[in-house]
CSV table of C-alpha atoms and ligand atoms in Angstrom, one decimal:
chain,number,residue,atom,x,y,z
A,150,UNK,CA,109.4,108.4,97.5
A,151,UNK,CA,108.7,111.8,98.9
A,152,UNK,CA,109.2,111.2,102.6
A,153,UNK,CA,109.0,114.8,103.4
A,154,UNK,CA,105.6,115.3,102.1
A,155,UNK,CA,104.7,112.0,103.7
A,156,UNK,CA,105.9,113.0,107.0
A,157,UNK,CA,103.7,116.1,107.1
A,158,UNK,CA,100.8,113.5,107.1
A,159,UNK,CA,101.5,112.2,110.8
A,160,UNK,CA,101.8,115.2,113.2
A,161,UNK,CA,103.1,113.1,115.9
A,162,UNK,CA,106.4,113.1,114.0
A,163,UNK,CA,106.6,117.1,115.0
A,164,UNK,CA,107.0,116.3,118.9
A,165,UNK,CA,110.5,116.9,120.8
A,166,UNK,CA,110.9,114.3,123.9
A,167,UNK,CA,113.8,115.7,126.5
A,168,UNK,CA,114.2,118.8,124.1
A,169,UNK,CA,115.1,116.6,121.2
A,170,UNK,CA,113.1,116.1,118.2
A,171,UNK,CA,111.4,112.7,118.1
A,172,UNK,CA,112.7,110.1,116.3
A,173,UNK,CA,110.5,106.7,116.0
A,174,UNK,CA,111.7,103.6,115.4
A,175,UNK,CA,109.6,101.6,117.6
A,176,UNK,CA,107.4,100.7,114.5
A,177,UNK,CA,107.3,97.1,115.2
A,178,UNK,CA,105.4,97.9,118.6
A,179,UNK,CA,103.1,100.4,116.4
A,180,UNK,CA,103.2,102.9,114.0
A,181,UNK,CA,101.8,106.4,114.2
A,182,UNK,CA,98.7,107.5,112.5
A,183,UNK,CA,98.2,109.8,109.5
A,184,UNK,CA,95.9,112.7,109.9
A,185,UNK,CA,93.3,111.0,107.4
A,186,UNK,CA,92.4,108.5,109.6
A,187,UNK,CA,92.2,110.7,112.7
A,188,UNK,CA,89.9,112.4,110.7
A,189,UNK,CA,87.9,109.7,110.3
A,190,UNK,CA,87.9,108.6,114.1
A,191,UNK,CA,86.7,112.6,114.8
A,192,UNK,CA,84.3,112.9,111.4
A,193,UNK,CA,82.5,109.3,112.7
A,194,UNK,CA,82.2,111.0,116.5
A,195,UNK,CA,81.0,114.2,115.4
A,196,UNK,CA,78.5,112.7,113.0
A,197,UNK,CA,77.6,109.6,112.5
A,198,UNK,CA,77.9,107.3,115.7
A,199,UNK,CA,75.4,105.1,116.0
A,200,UNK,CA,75.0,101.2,116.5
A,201,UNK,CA,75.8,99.3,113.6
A,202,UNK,CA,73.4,96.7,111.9
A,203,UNK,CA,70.7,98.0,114.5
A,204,UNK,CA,68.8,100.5,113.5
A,205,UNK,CA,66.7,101.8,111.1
A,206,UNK,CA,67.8,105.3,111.7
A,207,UNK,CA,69.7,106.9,109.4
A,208,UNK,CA,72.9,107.1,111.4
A,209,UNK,CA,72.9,103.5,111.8
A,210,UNK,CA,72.3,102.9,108.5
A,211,UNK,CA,75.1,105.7,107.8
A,212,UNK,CA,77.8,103.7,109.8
A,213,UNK,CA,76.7,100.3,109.2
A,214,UNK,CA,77.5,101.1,105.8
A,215,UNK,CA,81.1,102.3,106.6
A,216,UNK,CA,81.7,99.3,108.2
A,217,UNK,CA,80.6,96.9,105.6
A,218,UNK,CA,82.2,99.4,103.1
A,219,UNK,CA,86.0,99.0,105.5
A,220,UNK,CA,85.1,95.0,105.1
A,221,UNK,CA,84.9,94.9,101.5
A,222,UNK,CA,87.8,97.1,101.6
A,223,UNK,CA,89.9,95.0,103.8
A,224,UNK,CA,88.8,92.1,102.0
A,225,UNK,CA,90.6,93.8,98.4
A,226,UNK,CA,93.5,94.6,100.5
A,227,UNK,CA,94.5,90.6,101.3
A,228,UNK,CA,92.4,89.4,97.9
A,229,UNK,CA,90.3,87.5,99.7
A,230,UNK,CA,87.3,85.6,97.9
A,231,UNK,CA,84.8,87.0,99.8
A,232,UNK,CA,83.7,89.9,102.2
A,233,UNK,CA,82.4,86.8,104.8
A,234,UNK,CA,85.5,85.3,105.1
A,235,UNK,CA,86.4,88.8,106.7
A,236,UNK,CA,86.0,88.7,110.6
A,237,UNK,CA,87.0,91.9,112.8
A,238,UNK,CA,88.3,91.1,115.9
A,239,UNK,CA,90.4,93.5,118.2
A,240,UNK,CA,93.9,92.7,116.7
A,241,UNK,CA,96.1,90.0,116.0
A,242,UNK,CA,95.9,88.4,119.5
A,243,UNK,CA,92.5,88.0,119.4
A,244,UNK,CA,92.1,86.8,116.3
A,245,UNK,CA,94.4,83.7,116.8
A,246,UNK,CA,92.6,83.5,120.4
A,247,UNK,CA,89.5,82.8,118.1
A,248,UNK,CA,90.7,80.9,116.1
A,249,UNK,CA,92.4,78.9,118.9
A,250,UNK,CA,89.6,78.5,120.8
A,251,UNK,CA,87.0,77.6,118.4
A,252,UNK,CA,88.7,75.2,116.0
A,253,UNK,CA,90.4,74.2,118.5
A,254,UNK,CA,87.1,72.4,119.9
A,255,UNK,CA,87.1,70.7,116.9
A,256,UNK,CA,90.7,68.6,117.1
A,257,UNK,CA,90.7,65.7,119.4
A,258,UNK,CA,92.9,65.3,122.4
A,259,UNK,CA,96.5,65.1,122.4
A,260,UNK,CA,96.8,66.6,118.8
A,261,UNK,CA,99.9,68.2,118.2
A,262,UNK,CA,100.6,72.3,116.3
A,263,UNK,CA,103.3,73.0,114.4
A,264,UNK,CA,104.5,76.4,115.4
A,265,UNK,CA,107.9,77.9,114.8
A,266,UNK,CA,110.9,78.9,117.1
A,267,UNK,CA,110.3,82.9,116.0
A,268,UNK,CA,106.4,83.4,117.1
A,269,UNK,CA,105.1,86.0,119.3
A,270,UNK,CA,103.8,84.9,122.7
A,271,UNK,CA,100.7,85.5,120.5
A,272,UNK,CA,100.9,82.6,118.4
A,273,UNK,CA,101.8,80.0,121.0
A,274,UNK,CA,99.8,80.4,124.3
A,275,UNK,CA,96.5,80.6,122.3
A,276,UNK,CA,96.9,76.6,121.8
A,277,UNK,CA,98.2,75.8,124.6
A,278,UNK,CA,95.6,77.0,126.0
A,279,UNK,CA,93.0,74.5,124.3
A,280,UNK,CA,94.9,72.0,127.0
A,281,UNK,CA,93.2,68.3,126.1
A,282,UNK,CA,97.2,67.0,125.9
A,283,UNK,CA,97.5,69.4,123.0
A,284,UNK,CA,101.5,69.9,122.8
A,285,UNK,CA,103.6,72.0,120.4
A,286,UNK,CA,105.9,70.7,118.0
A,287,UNK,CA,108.4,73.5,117.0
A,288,UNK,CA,110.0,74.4,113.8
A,289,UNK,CA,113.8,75.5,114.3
A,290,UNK,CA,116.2,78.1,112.5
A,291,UNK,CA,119.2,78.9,111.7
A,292,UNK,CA,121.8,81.5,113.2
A,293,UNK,CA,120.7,83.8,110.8
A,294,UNK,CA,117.0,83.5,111.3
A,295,UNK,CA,116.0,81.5,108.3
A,296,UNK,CA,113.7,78.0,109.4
A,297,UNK,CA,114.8,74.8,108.8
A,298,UNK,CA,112.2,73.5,106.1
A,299,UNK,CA,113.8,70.2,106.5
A,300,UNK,CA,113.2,69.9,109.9
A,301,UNK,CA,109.7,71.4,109.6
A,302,UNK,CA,109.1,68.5,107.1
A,303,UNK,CA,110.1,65.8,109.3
A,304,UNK,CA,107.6,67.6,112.8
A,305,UNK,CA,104.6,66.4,110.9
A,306,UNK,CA,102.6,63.1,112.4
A,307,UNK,CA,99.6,61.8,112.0
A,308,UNK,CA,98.1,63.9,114.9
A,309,UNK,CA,99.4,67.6,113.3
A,310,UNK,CA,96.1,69.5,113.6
A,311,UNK,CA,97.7,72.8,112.9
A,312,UNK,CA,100.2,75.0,111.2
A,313,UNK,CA,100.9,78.6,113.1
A,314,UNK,CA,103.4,80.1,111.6
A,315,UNK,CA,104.5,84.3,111.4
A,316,UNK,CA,104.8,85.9,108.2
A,317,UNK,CA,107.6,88.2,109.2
A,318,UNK,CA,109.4,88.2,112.4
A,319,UNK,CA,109.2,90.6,114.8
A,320,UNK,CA,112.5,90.3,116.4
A,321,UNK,CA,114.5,88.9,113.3
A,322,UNK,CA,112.8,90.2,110.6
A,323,UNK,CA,112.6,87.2,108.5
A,324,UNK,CA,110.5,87.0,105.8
A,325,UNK,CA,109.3,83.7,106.0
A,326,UNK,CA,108.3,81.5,102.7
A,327,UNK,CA,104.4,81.2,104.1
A,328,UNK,CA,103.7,80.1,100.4
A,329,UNK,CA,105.8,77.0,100.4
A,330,UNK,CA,104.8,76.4,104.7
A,331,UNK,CA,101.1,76.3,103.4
A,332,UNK,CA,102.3,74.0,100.2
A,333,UNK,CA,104.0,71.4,102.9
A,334,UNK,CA,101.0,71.6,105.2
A,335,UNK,CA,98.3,70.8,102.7
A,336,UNK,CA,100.1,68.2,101.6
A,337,UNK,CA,99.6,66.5,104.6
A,338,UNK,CA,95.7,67.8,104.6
A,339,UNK,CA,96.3,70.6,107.5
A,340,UNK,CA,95.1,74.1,108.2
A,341,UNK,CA,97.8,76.7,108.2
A,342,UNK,CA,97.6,80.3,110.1
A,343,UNK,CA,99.5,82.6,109.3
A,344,UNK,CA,100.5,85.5,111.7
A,345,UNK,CA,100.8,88.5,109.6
A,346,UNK,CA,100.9,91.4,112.3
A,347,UNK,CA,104.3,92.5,110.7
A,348,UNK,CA,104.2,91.7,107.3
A,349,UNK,CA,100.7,94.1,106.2
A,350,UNK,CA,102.7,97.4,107.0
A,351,UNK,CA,105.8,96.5,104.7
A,352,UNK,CA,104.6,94.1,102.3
A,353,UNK,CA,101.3,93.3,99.8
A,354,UNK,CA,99.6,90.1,100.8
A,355,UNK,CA,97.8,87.8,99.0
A,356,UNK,CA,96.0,85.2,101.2
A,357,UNK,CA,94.6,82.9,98.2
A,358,UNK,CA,98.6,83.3,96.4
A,359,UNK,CA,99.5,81.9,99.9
A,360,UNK,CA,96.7,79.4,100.0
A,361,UNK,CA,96.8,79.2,103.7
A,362,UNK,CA,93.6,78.9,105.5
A,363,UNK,CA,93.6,81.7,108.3
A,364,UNK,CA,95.7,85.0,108.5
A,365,UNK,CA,95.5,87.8,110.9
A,366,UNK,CA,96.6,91.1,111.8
A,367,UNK,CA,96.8,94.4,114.1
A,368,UNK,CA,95.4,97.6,112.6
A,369,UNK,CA,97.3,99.5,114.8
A,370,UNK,CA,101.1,98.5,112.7
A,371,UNK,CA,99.7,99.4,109.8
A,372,UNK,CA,99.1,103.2,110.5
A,373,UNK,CA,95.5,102.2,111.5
A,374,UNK,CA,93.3,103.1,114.3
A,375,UNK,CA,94.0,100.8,117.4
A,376,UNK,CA,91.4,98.3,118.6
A,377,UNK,CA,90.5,96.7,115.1
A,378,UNK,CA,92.4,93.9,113.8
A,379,UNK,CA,91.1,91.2,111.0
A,380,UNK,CA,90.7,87.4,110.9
A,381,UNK,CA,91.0,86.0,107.6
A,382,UNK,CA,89.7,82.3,107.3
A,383,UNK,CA,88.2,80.1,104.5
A,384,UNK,CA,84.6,80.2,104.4
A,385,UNK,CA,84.4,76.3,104.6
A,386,UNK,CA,86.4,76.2,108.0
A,387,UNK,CA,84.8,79.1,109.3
A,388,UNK,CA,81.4,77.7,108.5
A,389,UNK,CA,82.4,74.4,110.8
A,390,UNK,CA,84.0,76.5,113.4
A,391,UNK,CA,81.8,77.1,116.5
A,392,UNK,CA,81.2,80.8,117.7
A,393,UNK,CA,83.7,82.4,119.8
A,394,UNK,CA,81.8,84.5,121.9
A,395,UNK,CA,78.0,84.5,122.6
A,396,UNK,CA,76.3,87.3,122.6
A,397,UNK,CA,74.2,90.0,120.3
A,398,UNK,CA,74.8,90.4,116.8
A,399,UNK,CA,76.3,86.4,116.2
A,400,UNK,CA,72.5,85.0,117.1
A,401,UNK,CA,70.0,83.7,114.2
A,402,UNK,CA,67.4,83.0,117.1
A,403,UNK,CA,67.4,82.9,120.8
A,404,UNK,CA,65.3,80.7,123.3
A,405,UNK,CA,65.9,79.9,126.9
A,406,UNK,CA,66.2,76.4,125.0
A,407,UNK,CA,68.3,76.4,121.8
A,408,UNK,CA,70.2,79.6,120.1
A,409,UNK,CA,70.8,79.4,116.4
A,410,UNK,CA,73.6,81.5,114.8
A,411,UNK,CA,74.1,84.5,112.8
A,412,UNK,CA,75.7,83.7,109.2
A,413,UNK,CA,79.6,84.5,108.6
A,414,UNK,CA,81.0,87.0,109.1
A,415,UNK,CA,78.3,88.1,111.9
A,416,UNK,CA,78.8,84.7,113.7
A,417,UNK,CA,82.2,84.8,115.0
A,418,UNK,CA,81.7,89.2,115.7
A,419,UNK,CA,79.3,89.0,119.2
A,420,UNK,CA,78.7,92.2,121.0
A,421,UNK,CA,79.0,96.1,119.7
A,422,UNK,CA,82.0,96.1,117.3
A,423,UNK,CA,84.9,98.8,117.5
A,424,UNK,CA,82.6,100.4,114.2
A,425,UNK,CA,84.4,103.3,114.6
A,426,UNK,CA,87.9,102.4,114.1
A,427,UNK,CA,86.8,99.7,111.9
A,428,UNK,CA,86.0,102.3,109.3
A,429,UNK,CA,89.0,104.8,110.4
A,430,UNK,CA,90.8,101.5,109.3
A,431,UNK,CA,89.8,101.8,105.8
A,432,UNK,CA,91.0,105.4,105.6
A,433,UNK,CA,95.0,103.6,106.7
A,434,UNK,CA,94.3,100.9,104.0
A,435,UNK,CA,93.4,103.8,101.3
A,436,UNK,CA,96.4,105.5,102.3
A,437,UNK,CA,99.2,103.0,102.5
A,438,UNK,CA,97.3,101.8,98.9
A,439,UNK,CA,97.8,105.0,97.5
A,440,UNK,CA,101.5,105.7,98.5
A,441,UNK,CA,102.5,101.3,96.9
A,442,UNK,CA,103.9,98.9,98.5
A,443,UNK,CA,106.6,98.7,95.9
A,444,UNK,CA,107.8,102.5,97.3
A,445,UNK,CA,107.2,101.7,101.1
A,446,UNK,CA,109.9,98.4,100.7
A,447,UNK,CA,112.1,100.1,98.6
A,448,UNK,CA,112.4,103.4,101.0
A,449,UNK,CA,112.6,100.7,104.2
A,450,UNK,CA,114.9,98.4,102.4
A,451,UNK,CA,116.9,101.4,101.6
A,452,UNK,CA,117.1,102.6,105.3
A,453,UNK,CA,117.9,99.0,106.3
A,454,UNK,CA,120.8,98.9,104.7
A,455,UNK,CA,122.3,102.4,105.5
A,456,UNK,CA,121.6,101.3,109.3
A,457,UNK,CA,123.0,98.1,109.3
A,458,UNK,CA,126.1,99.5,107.9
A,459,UNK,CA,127.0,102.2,109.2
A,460,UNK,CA,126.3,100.8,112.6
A,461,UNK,CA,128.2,97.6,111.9
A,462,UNK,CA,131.1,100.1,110.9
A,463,UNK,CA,130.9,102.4,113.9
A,464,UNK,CA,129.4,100.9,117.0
A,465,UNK,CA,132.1,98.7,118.7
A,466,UNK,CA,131.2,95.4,120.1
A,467,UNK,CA,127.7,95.4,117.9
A,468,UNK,CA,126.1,92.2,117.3
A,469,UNK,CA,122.8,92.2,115.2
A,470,UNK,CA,120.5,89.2,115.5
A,471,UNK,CA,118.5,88.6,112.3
A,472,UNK,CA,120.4,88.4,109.0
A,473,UNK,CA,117.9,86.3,107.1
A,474,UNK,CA,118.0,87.3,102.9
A,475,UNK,CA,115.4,90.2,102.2
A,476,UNK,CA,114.6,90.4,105.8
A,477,UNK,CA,112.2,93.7,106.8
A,478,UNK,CA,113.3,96.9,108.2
A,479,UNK,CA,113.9,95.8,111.7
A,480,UNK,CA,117.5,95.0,113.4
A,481,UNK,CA,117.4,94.2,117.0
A,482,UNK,CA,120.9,94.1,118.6
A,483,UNK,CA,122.8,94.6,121.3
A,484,UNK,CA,125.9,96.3,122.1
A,485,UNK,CA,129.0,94.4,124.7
A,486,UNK,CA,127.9,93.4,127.5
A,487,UNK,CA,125.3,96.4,128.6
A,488,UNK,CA,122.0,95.8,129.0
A,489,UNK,CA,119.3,96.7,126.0
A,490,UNK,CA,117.2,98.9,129.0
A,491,UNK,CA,120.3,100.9,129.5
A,492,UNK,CA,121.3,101.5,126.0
A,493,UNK,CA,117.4,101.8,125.1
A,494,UNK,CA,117.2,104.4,127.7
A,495,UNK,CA,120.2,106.4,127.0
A,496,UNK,CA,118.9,106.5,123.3
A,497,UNK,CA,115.5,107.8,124.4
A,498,UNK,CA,117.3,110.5,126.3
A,499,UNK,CA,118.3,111.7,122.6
A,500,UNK,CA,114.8,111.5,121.5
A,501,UNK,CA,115.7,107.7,119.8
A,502,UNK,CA,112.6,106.1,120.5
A,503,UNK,CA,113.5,102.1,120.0
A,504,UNK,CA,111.7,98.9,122.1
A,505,UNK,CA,113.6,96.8,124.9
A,506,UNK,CA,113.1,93.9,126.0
A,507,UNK,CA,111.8,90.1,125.2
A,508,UNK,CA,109.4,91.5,122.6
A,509,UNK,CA,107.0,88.9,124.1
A,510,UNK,CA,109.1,86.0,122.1
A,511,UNK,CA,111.1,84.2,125.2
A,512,UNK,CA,111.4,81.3,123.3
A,513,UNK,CA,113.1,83.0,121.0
A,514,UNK,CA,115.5,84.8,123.1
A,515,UNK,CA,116.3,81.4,124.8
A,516,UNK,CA,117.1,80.4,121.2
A,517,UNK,CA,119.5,83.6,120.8
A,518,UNK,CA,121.0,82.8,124.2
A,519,UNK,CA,119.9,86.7,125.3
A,520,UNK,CA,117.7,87.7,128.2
A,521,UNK,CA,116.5,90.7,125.6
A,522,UNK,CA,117.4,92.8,122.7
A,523,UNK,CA,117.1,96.6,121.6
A,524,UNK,CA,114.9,96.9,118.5
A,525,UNK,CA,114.9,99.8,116.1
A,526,UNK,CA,112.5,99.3,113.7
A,527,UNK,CA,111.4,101.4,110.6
A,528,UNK,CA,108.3,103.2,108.8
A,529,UNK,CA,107.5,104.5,105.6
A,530,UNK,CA,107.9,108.2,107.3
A,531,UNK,CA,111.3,108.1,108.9
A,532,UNK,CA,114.6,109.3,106.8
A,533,UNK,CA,118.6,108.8,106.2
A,534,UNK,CA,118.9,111.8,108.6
A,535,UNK,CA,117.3,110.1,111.3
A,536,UNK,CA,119.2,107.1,110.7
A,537,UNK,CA,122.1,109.4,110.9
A,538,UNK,CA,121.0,110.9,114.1
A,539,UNK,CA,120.3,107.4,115.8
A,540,UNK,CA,123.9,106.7,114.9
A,541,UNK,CA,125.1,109.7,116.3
A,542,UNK,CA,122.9,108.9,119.5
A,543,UNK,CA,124.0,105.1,119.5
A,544,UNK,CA,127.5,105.9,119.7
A,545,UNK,CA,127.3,108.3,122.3
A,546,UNK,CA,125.7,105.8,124.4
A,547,UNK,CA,127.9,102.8,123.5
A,548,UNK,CA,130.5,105.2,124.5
A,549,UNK,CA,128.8,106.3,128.0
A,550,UNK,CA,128.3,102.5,128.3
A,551,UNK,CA,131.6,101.1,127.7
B,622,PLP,N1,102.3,88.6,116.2
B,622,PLP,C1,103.4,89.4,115.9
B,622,PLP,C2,104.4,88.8,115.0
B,622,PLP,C3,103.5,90.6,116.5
B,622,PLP,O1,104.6,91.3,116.3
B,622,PLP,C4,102.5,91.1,117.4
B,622,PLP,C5,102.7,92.4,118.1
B,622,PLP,O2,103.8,92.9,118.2
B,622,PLP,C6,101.4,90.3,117.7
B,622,PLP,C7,101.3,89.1,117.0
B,622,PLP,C8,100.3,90.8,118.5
B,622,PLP,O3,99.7,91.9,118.0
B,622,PLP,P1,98.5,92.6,118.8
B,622,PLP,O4,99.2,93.0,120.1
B,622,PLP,O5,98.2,93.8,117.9
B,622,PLP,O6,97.4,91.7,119.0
């Protein structure tokens, strides 16, 4: 893969911080943008702004017809049936909010969701939130990061309304077997989410090879505008699902005395959507298309592995949580005793830029036995030299630290 070429694409990568060229590996949080989808942000401001689905203008008709055109694109992307199964919301949060909220009204009380002991923040409080005695029932792992499919066997009952589950973990990097999750949960005749905020930068998806019901994700991780993110859901669940949010654009017709509703997608997207972004976003799921999948694992994969060993070889007192089988290009760690703010700031003095912290998964930290962790995480743009230089950068500051 030609990284350098690559690299020209996303002029963020050009910056020095402290003097020091920039080097990002804070991918997981979210990953810069290439210049084709600025582009389109600035061409659809300059040009063709106007409210979608609204007018009979040209303009409206111009960008109502990007964002139908970014729908049908992301709808490709995942190989979803069809384009009204494709919901935009404003990232991955949202979209499990929705889907929290409104199926949600449709489980009775005291149901129970089977989540697992690796989710973000974002794919637990949504359902507790529903409240109505609705408890979690929690799938555990391994030392190494891999689930217990045993275990997750035995969590279901009778009152299992729900199987949340993340593709890929953001602190671990496991790359979870959603396929067989979704197998096991239909079995018993429940709906399965999947989380796949960090799987659609590093991996193809396939929602009908996975067979699970919902699946969501952030533009903004996958080199796309922020602001836009995407619920996936069956048409036959989304069709019983209640709206969201009331509002223009989700309405059939409105009285004082009874509303009908807008048909899918237009139901669960009330109010002015983020049009603009939404069809910046195709431009990021043309480009990571045209570079492959197959090329953006491999380069990862092959910066994975030159991290993990040379800083398993040279950084004293290392330990690296996350050492699941084919997990994705993210180690979090953390180095003696000293605390992953310190370390993270002394790295961002050397222009490392790397995430501290809980990464908004405290249940998973109280799994690790670890307040928090320092995460570097990688992109299809960074290189073996900056891996070399975050070494170099690591060292000194397990050295100041020590
Ligand atoms: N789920 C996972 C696994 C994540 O890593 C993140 C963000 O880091 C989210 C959900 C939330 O994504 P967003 O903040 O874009 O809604």
């Amino acid at each position: 893969m030609d990284t350098d070429s690559y690299r020209r694409d996303f002029p963020a990568l050009d910056r020095t911080v402290y003097g020091k060229p920039l080097i990002y590996l804070d991918n997981t949080a979210t990953s810069q943008t290439p210049s084709c989808v600025v582009e389109a942000i600035r061409h659809a401001y300059y040009h063709s702004k106007a409210n979608v689905h609204r007018g009979v203008h040209a303009l409206s008709q111009e960008m109502t017809l990007l964002q139908e055109e970014a729908r049908e694109r992301v709808r490709g992307f995942i190989n979803a049936a069809d384009t009204a199964e494709i919901i935009f919301t404003r990232g991955t949060t949202e979209a499990i909010n929705l889907v929290a909220s409104s199926y949600g009204r449709l489980i009775p009380d005291g149901s129970e969701i089977i989540v697992s002991v690796m989710e973000h923040h974002a794919d637990i409080v949504p359902w507790q939130l529903i409240g109505r005695g609705v408890t979690l029932k929690v799938i555990p792992m391994d030392d190494s990061g891999v689930l217990d499919l045993d275990a997750y066997r035995r969590l279901f009952s009778d009152k299992t309304a729900m199987v949340a589950v993340t593709h890929v973990s953001n602190v671990l990097g496991t790359v979870n077997p959603v396929e067989e999750i979704t197998a096991v949960a239909h079995e018993h005749g429940v709906p399965v989410l999947i989380d796949g905020a960090q799987a659609v930068s590093h991996c193809a998806v396939d929602v009908r090879a996975i067979g699970c019901d919902f699946y969501v994700f952030s533009s903004h991780k996958m080199y796309g505008p922020t602001g836009v993110g995407v619920l996936y859901g069956r048409r036959e669940l989304l069709e019983k699902m209640p709206p969201y949010q009331g509002g223009g654009e989700m309405i059939g017709h409105v009285t004082f005395e009874h509303t009908t509703f807008a048909e899918l997608p237009f139901k669960f997207e009330a109010g002015t959507p983020d049009f603009v972004d939404i069809a910046a976003f195709r431009r990021a799921i043309d480009y990571v298309s045209s570079i492959g999948y197959d090329n953006i694992e491999a380069h990862e994969r092959a910066l994975l592995d030159y991290a993990t060993e040379r800083m398993t070889g040279e950084i004293p007192g290392l330990r690296i949580f996350g050492t699941a089988p084919g997990k994705d290009a993210i180690i979090s760690f953390l180095i003696g005793d000293s605390h992953p703010y310190d370390v993270g700031m002394l790295l961002d003095k050397q222009g490392v830029a790397v995430r501290t912290g809980h990464h908004c998964a405290q249940p998973l930290m109280q799994r690790l036995g670890v307040e928090g962790i320092v995460r570097a995480s990688f992109a299809l743009y960074n290189t073996r030299s900056e891996v070399d230089a975050f070494i170099s950068a690591l060292s000194r500051a397990a050295s100041m630290l020590a």
